[in-house]
Coordinates of C-alpha atoms in Angstrom, one line a residue:
X519 CA 36.5 -24.6 -13.4
X520 CA 34.5 -26.8 -10.9
X521 CA 35.4 -26.8 -7.2
X522 CA 35.4 -29.6 -4.6
X523 CA 32.1 -29.9 -2.7
X524 CA 32.3 -28.1 0.6
X525 CA 31.3 -30.2 3.7
X526 CA 27.7 -29.6 4.9
X527 CA 27.3 -27.7 8.1
X528 CA 23.7 -28.5 8.7
X529 CA 23.0 -32.2 7.9
X530 CA 19.5 -33.5 7.7
X531 CA 18.8 -37.0 8.9
X532 CA 17.3 -39.6 6.6
X533 CA 14.1 -39.5 8.7
X534 CA 13.9 -35.7 8.2
X535 CA 14.3 -35.9 4.5
X536 CA 11.7 -38.7 4.4
X537 CA 9.2 -36.7 6.4
X538 CA 9.6 -33.7 4.0
X539 CA 9.2 -35.9 0.9
X540 CA 6.2 -37.8 2.4
X541 CA 4.3 -35.1 4.2
X542 CA 5.5 -32.0 2.2
X543 CA 6.8 -30.0 5.1
X544 CA 9.3 -30.0 7.9
X545 CA 10.1 -27.8 10.9
X546 CA 13.8 -27.4 12.0
X547 CA 15.3 -25.7 15.0
X548 CA 18.4 -23.7 15.4
X549 CA 19.2 -23.0 11.8
X550 CA 19.9 -19.2 12.2
X551 CA 21.9 -18.0 15.2
X552 CA 20.8 -14.9 17.1
X553 CA 23.5 -12.6 15.7
X554 CA 22.6 -13.4 12.0
X555 CA 18.9 -12.6 12.7
X556 CA 19.7 -9.5 14.7
X557 CA 21.7 -8.1 11.9
X558 CA 18.6 -8.3 9.7
X559 CA 16.3 -7.1 12.4
X560 CA 18.5 -4.0 12.9
X561 CA 18.3 -3.3 9.2
X562 CA 14.5 -3.6 9.1
X563 CA 14.3 -1.3 12.1
X564 CA 16.4 1.3 10.4
X565 CA 14.2 1.2 7.3
X566 CA 11.1 1.5 9.4
X567 CA 12.6 4.4 11.3
X568 CA 13.3 6.2 8.1
X569 CA 9.8 5.7 6.9
X570 CA 8.3 6.8 10.2
X571 CA 10.5 9.9 10.3
X572 CA 9.5 10.9 6.8
X573 CA 5.8 10.3 7.5
X574 CA 6.1 12.6 10.6
X575 CA 7.8 15.3 8.5
X576 CA 5.1 15.1 5.8
X577 CA 2.2 15.1 8.3
X578 CA 1.1 11.5 7.7
X579 CA 2.0 10.4 11.2
X580 CA 1.7 12.3 14.5
X581 CA 4.9 10.8 16.0
X582 CA 7.5 8.1 15.1
X583 CA 6.7 5.7 18.0
X584 CA 10.4 5.1 18.4
X585 CA 9.9 4.2 22.1
X586 CA 8.3 0.9 21.1
X587 CA 10.4 -2.2 20.4
X588 CA 10.6 -4.3 17.2
X589 CA 7.6 -6.4 18.0
X590 CA 5.3 -3.5 18.9
X591 CA 6.3 -0.4 16.9
X592 CA 4.7 -1.3 13.5
X593 CA 1.5 -2.3 15.3
X594 CA 1.3 1.2 16.9
X595 CA 2.1 2.9 13.6
X596 CA -0.5 0.8 11.8
X597 CA -3.3 1.9 14.2
X598 CA -2.6 5.5 13.0
X599 CA -1.6 5.0 9.4
X600 CA -1.9 1.5 7.8
X601 CA -0.3 2.6 4.6
X602 CA 3.0 2.8 6.4
X603 CA 2.6 -0.7 7.7
X604 CA 1.7 -1.9 4.2
X605 CA 4.9 -0.4 2.8
X606 CA 6.9 -3.0 4.9
X607 CA 5.2 -5.9 3.1
X608 CA 6.7 -8.3 0.6
X609 CA 9.5 -7.0 -1.6
X610 CA 8.7 -3.3 -1.0
X611 CA 11.7 -3.4 1.4
X612 CA 14.9 -4.4 -0.4
X613 CA 17.9 -4.5 1.9
X614 CA 21.4 -5.9 1.2
X615 CA 21.1 -7.7 4.6
X616 CA 18.4 -9.9 3.2
X617 CA 21.1 -11.5 1.0
X618 CA 22.9 -12.6 4.1
X619 CA 19.9 -14.7 5.1
X620 CA 19.3 -16.0 1.6
X621 CA 23.0 -17.1 1.2
X622 CA 23.5 -18.2 4.8
X623 CA 25.4 -21.5 4.6
X624 CA 23.2 -23.6 6.8
X625 CA 20.0 -22.8 4.9
X626 CA 21.7 -23.4 1.5
X627 CA 22.9 -26.7 2.9
X628 CA 19.3 -27.6 3.6
X629 CA 18.2 -26.6 0.1
X630 CA 21.0 -28.7 -1.4
X631 CA 19.9 -31.8 0.4
X632 CA 16.2 -31.4 -0.3
X633 CA 16.6 -30.3 -3.9
X634 CA 19.1 -33.1 -4.5
X635 CA 21.5 -30.8 -6.3
X636 CA 24.9 -29.1 -5.7
X637 CA 23.8 -26.4 -8.1
X638 CA 21.3 -24.2 -6.2
X639 CA 19.3 -21.2 -7.5
X640 CA 17.9 -18.7 -5.0
X641 CA 15.1 -16.5 -6.0
X642 CA 15.0 -12.8 -5.1
X643 CA 11.2 -13.3 -4.7
X644 CA 11.6 -13.2 -1.0
X645 CA 8.7 -12.0 1.2
X646 CA 9.0 -9.8 4.3
X647 CA 6.0 -10.7 6.4
X648 CA 5.1 -8.4 9.2
X649 CA 1.8 -10.0 10.4
X650 CA 0.3 -6.9 12.1
X651 CA -2.5 -7.3 14.6
X652 CA -5.9 -6.2 13.3
X653 CA -4.7 -5.7 9.7
X654 CA -6.8 -6.9 6.8
X655 CA -3.9 -8.4 4.9
X656 CA -2.4 -10.2 7.8
X657 CA -4.3 -13.5 7.4
X658 CA -3.2 -15.5 4.4
X659 CA -5.7 -18.1 3.0
X660 CA -5.1 -21.7 2.1
X661 CA -3.0 -21.9 -1.0
X662 CA -0.2 -23.7 -2.8
X663 CA 2.8 -21.6 -3.8
X664 CA 2.6 -23.2 -7.3
X665 CA -0.7 -21.3 -7.7
X666 CA 1.5 -18.2 -8.1
X667 CA 4.2 -19.9 -10.3
X668 CA 4.4 -20.9 -13.9
X669 CA 2.4 -24.1 -14.8
X670 CA 5.5 -25.6 -16.4
X671 CA 7.1 -25.9 -12.9
X672 CA 4.1 -27.6 -11.3
X673 CA 5.9 -31.0 -11.1
X674 CA 9.3 -29.6 -9.9
X675 CA 10.4 -28.7 -6.3
X676 CA 10.6 -25.1 -5.5
X677 CA 11.5 -25.1 -1.8
X678 CA 10.1 -22.4 0.5
X679 CA 12.1 -21.6 3.6
X680 CA 9.9 -19.7 6.0
X681 CA 11.8 -18.2 9.0
X682 CA 10.3 -16.2 11.8
X683 CA 12.2 -13.2 13.2
X684 CA 10.3 -13.6 16.5
X685 CA 8.8 -16.7 18.0
X686 CA 5.8 -17.8 15.8
X687 CA 2.9 -19.2 17.8
X688 CA -0.6 -20.2 17.1
X689 CA -1.8 -17.0 18.8
X690 CA 0.3 -14.6 16.7
X691 CA -0.2 -16.4 13.4
X692 CA 2.2 -19.2 12.7
X693 CA 2.0 -21.5 9.7
X694 CA -0.6 -24.2 9.2
X695 CA -0.2 -27.1 6.7
X696 CA -2.2 -30.0 5.3
X697 CA 0.3 -32.9 5.0
X698 CA 0.4 -35.2 2.0
X699 CA -1.5 -33.2 -0.5
X700 CA 1.7 -32.1 -2.3
X701 CA 1.7 -35.5 -4.0
X702 CA -1.4 -34.5 -6.0
X703 CA -1.9 -31.9 -8.6
X704 CA -2.0 -28.1 -8.2
X705 CA -5.6 -27.4 -7.0
X706 CA -7.8 -24.8 -8.5
X707 CA -7.1 -21.3 -7.1
X708 CA -9.0 -18.1 -7.2
X709 CA -8.4 -14.5 -6.1
X710 CA -9.7 -13.8 -2.5
X711 CA -12.4 -11.3 -1.8
X712 CA -10.1 -8.3 -2.3
X713 CA -8.0 -9.9 -5.0
X714 CA -4.8 -9.6 -3.0
X715 CA -4.1 -13.3 -2.3
X716 CA -4.9 -16.5 -4.1
X717 CA -6.9 -19.1 -2.3
X718 CA -7.7 -22.8 -3.0
X719 CA -11.3 -23.4 -4.2
X720 CA -11.5 -27.0 -3.2
X721 CA -13.9 -27.5 -0.3
X722 CA -12.0 -30.6 1.0
X723 CA -9.4 -28.3 2.6
X724 CA -12.0 -27.1 5.1
X725 CA -11.7 -30.4 7.0
X726 CA -10.0 -29.0 10.1
X727 CA -9.1 -32.5 11.3
X728 CA -6.4 -32.6 8.7
X729 CA -4.8 -29.2 9.5
X730 CA -1.5 -29.2 11.3
X731 CA -0.3 -26.2 13.3
X732 CA 3.4 -25.5 12.9
X733 CA 4.8 -23.1 15.6
X734 CA 8.4 -22.2 15.1
X735 CA 10.9 -20.7 17.6
X736 CA 13.0 -17.8 16.5
X737 CA 16.1 -19.3 14.8
X738 CA 14.1 -22.2 13.4
X739 CA 12.5 -22.6 9.9
X740 CA 9.4 -24.1 8.4
X741 CA 10.1 -25.8 5.1
X742 CA 7.3 -26.5 2.6
X743 CA 7.1 -27.7 -1.1
X744 CA 5.4 -25.5 -3.7
X745 CA 2.5 -28.0 -3.9
X746 CA 1.8 -28.2 -0.1
X747 CA -1.4 -26.4 1.0
X748 CA -0.5 -23.9 3.8
X749 CA -2.0 -20.9 5.4
X750 CA -1.6 -18.5 8.3
X751 CA -4.4 -16.9 10.3
X752 CA -5.1 -13.8 12.2
X753 CA -2.6 -12.4 14.7
X754 CA -4.6 -12.3 18.0
X755 CA -1.8 -10.7 20.0
X756 CA -0.7 -7.1 20.3
X757 CA 2.7 -7.9 18.8
X758 CA 3.8 -8.0 15.2
X759 CA 4.8 -11.5 14.0
X760 CA 7.7 -10.7 11.7
X761 CA 8.9 -13.3 9.3
X762 CA 10.5 -13.8 5.9
X763 CA 10.2 -16.5 3.3
X764 CA 12.9 -17.5 0.9
X765 CA 12.9 -19.8 -2.2
X766 CA 15.3 -22.3 -3.7
X767 CA 15.5 -24.7 -6.6
X768 CA 17.9 -26.8 -8.5
X769 CA 19.7 -24.9 -11.3
X770 CA 18.5 -27.6 -13.8
X771 CA 14.9 -26.1 -13.6
X772 CA 13.8 -23.1 -15.6
X773 CA 15.5 -19.9 -14.3
X774 CA 16.3 -16.4 -15.5
X775 CA 19.5 -16.4 -13.5
X776 CA 22.5 -15.1 -15.5
X777 CA 24.4 -18.4 -15.5
X778 CA 25.6 -21.0 -17.9
X779 CA 22.4 -22.8 -18.7
X780 CA 22.0 -26.3 -19.9
X781 CA 20.0 -26.6 -23.1
X782 CA 17.3 -28.4 -21.1
X783 CA 16.5 -25.7 -18.7
X784 CA 16.3 -22.4 -20.7
X785 CA 13.1 -21.2 -22.2
X786 CA 13.3 -17.8 -23.9
X787 CA 10.3 -15.5 -24.3
X788 CA 10.0 -14.6 -28.0
X789 CA 9.1 -11.0 -27.4
X790 CA 12.0 -9.7 -25.4
X791 CA 14.5 -12.6 -25.2
X792 CA 14.3 -12.8 -21.4
X793 CA 14.6 -16.3 -20.1
X794 CA 11.5 -17.5 -18.3
X795 CA 11.7 -18.9 -14.8
X796 CA 9.3 -20.6 -12.4
X797 CA 8.4 -17.2 -10.9
X798 CA 9.2 -14.7 -13.7
X799 CA 8.6 -11.2 -12.1
X800 CA 11.8 -11.1 -10.1
X801 CA 15.4 -12.2 -10.8
X802 CA 16.9 -15.6 -9.8
X803 CA 20.6 -16.0 -9.0
X804 CA 23.1 -18.7 -8.4
X805 CA 23.7 -19.1 -4.6
X806 CA 25.8 -22.3 -4.7
X807 CA 27.6 -24.1 -7.4
X808 CA 30.4 -26.7 -7.7
X809 CA 30.4 -26.5 -11.5
X810 CA 30.4 -22.7 -11.8
X811 CA 31.5 -21.1 -8.6
X812 CA 32.6 -17.9 -10.4
X813 CA 28.9 -17.3 -11.3
X814 CA 27.6 -17.4 -7.7
X815 CA 26.3 -14.0 -6.5
X816 CA 28.7 -12.8 -3.8
X817 CA 27.5 -9.7 -2.0
X818 CA 24.4 -7.9 -0.7
X819 CA 25.4 -5.0 -3.0
X820 CA 25.3 -7.3 -6.0
X821 CA 21.9 -8.6 -4.8
X822 CA 20.4 -5.1 -4.8
X823 CA 22.0 -4.2 -8.2
X824 CA 20.6 -7.4 -9.7
X825 CA 17.1 -6.4 -8.6
X826 CA 17.5 -2.9 -10.0
X827 CA 18.8 -4.1 -13.3
X828 CA 16.3 -6.9 -13.8
X829 CA 14.0 -6.7 -16.8
X830 CA 10.5 -7.3 -15.5
X831 CA 8.6 -10.3 -17.0
X832 CA 4.9 -10.8 -16.0
X833 CA 3.7 -14.2 -14.8
X834 CA 1.1 -16.2 -16.6
X835 CA -2.4 -15.0 -15.6
X836 CA -3.4 -18.4 -14.5
X837 CA -6.4 -17.8 -12.3
X838 CA -7.6 -14.4 -13.6
X839 CA -5.3 -12.8 -11.2
X840 CA -2.5 -10.3 -11.8
X841 CA 0.0 -8.3 -9.8
X842 CA -1.9 -5.1 -10.9
X843 CA -5.1 -6.5 -9.3
X844 CA -3.1 -7.5 -6.2
X845 CA -1.9 -3.9 -5.9
X846 CA -5.4 -2.7 -6.2
X847 CA -6.5 -5.2 -3.5
X848 CA -3.8 -3.9 -1.2
X849 CA -4.9 -0.3 -1.8
X850 CA -8.5 -1.3 -1.0
X851 CA -7.3 -3.0 2.3
X852 CA -5.4 0.2 3.2
X853 CA -8.5 2.3 2.7
X854 CA -10.7 0.0 4.8
X855 CA -8.0 0.0 7.5
X856 CA -8.0 3.8 7.5
X857 CA -11.9 3.9 7.7
X858 CA -11.8 1.5 10.6
X859 CA -9.2 3.6 12.5
X860 CA -11.2 6.7 12.0
X861 CA -14.3 5.0 13.4
X862 CA -12.3 3.9 16.4
X863 CA -11.1 7.5 17.0
X864 CA -14.7 8.8 16.7
X865 CA -15.9 6.2 19.3
X866 CA -13.3 7.5 21.7

């Protein structure tokens, strides 16, 4: 049974919607209140504390650096053991508190308005991004998110909501964007030097006069389409620039969410019967629905269970790039970080 549409709590102005659609990005302030973010920060801190304590007990870390605050502790740990810092990247940390961000009413309001649908799918392909100073994986090259997605979704909107857990500045590695290019095709991508990230091959993106720096205060968000070129550069401070990125789409697009599909949006893989989605490796879920409110995921516990039960489906190897190679690139970066740290110790 369908339900009446709930009133929007965070309403975008016509000019904000127009800017997003014309330029491919938008920065908004005061989307997440302090207590909502602190709830997540506390959970991340507990997870890091557990990892640090285990590393000390196993002899992989000399001490737990618990005297340092949220913005400094991982940087100090990284200087001694970069593998612990790398273990905090992307979806290696899965916490029920992350669901509270993904399902937060104001951010889903924004997704509903920009996706032009009351039926909203959220992806569990979130990314936890601790941009650690002096770490090889911290800088992210110019790319379009569609470079990582299925080609069948190139023309559709997959909304990325990037939210900093601390103030994001030019100095600590905020986002950069090239406006307007989202109206074109997905550019050619290639694996970067260590095959960890994809990067755009087109030389035209090197025209720095077209780059726009997008600092975001804690509580705000940076919104970007899946075809908008964006990047973030080196963190030149002594603090970790913590952030997360979340993704949303209309339920009418291809999705592996366990929902009542229309015949138009379900594509089933012939080998294992798993529905394909725009980003197959991880499970989608319904986060808002007027037509099927009973199918909306309700709790953080359900979110973790969904991830545990999901049947993995590899993405199309579009640019001679795979998750296996990305893992190998991450291991290479960790080894180089360890070598660099050992050299610094020898110099002392």
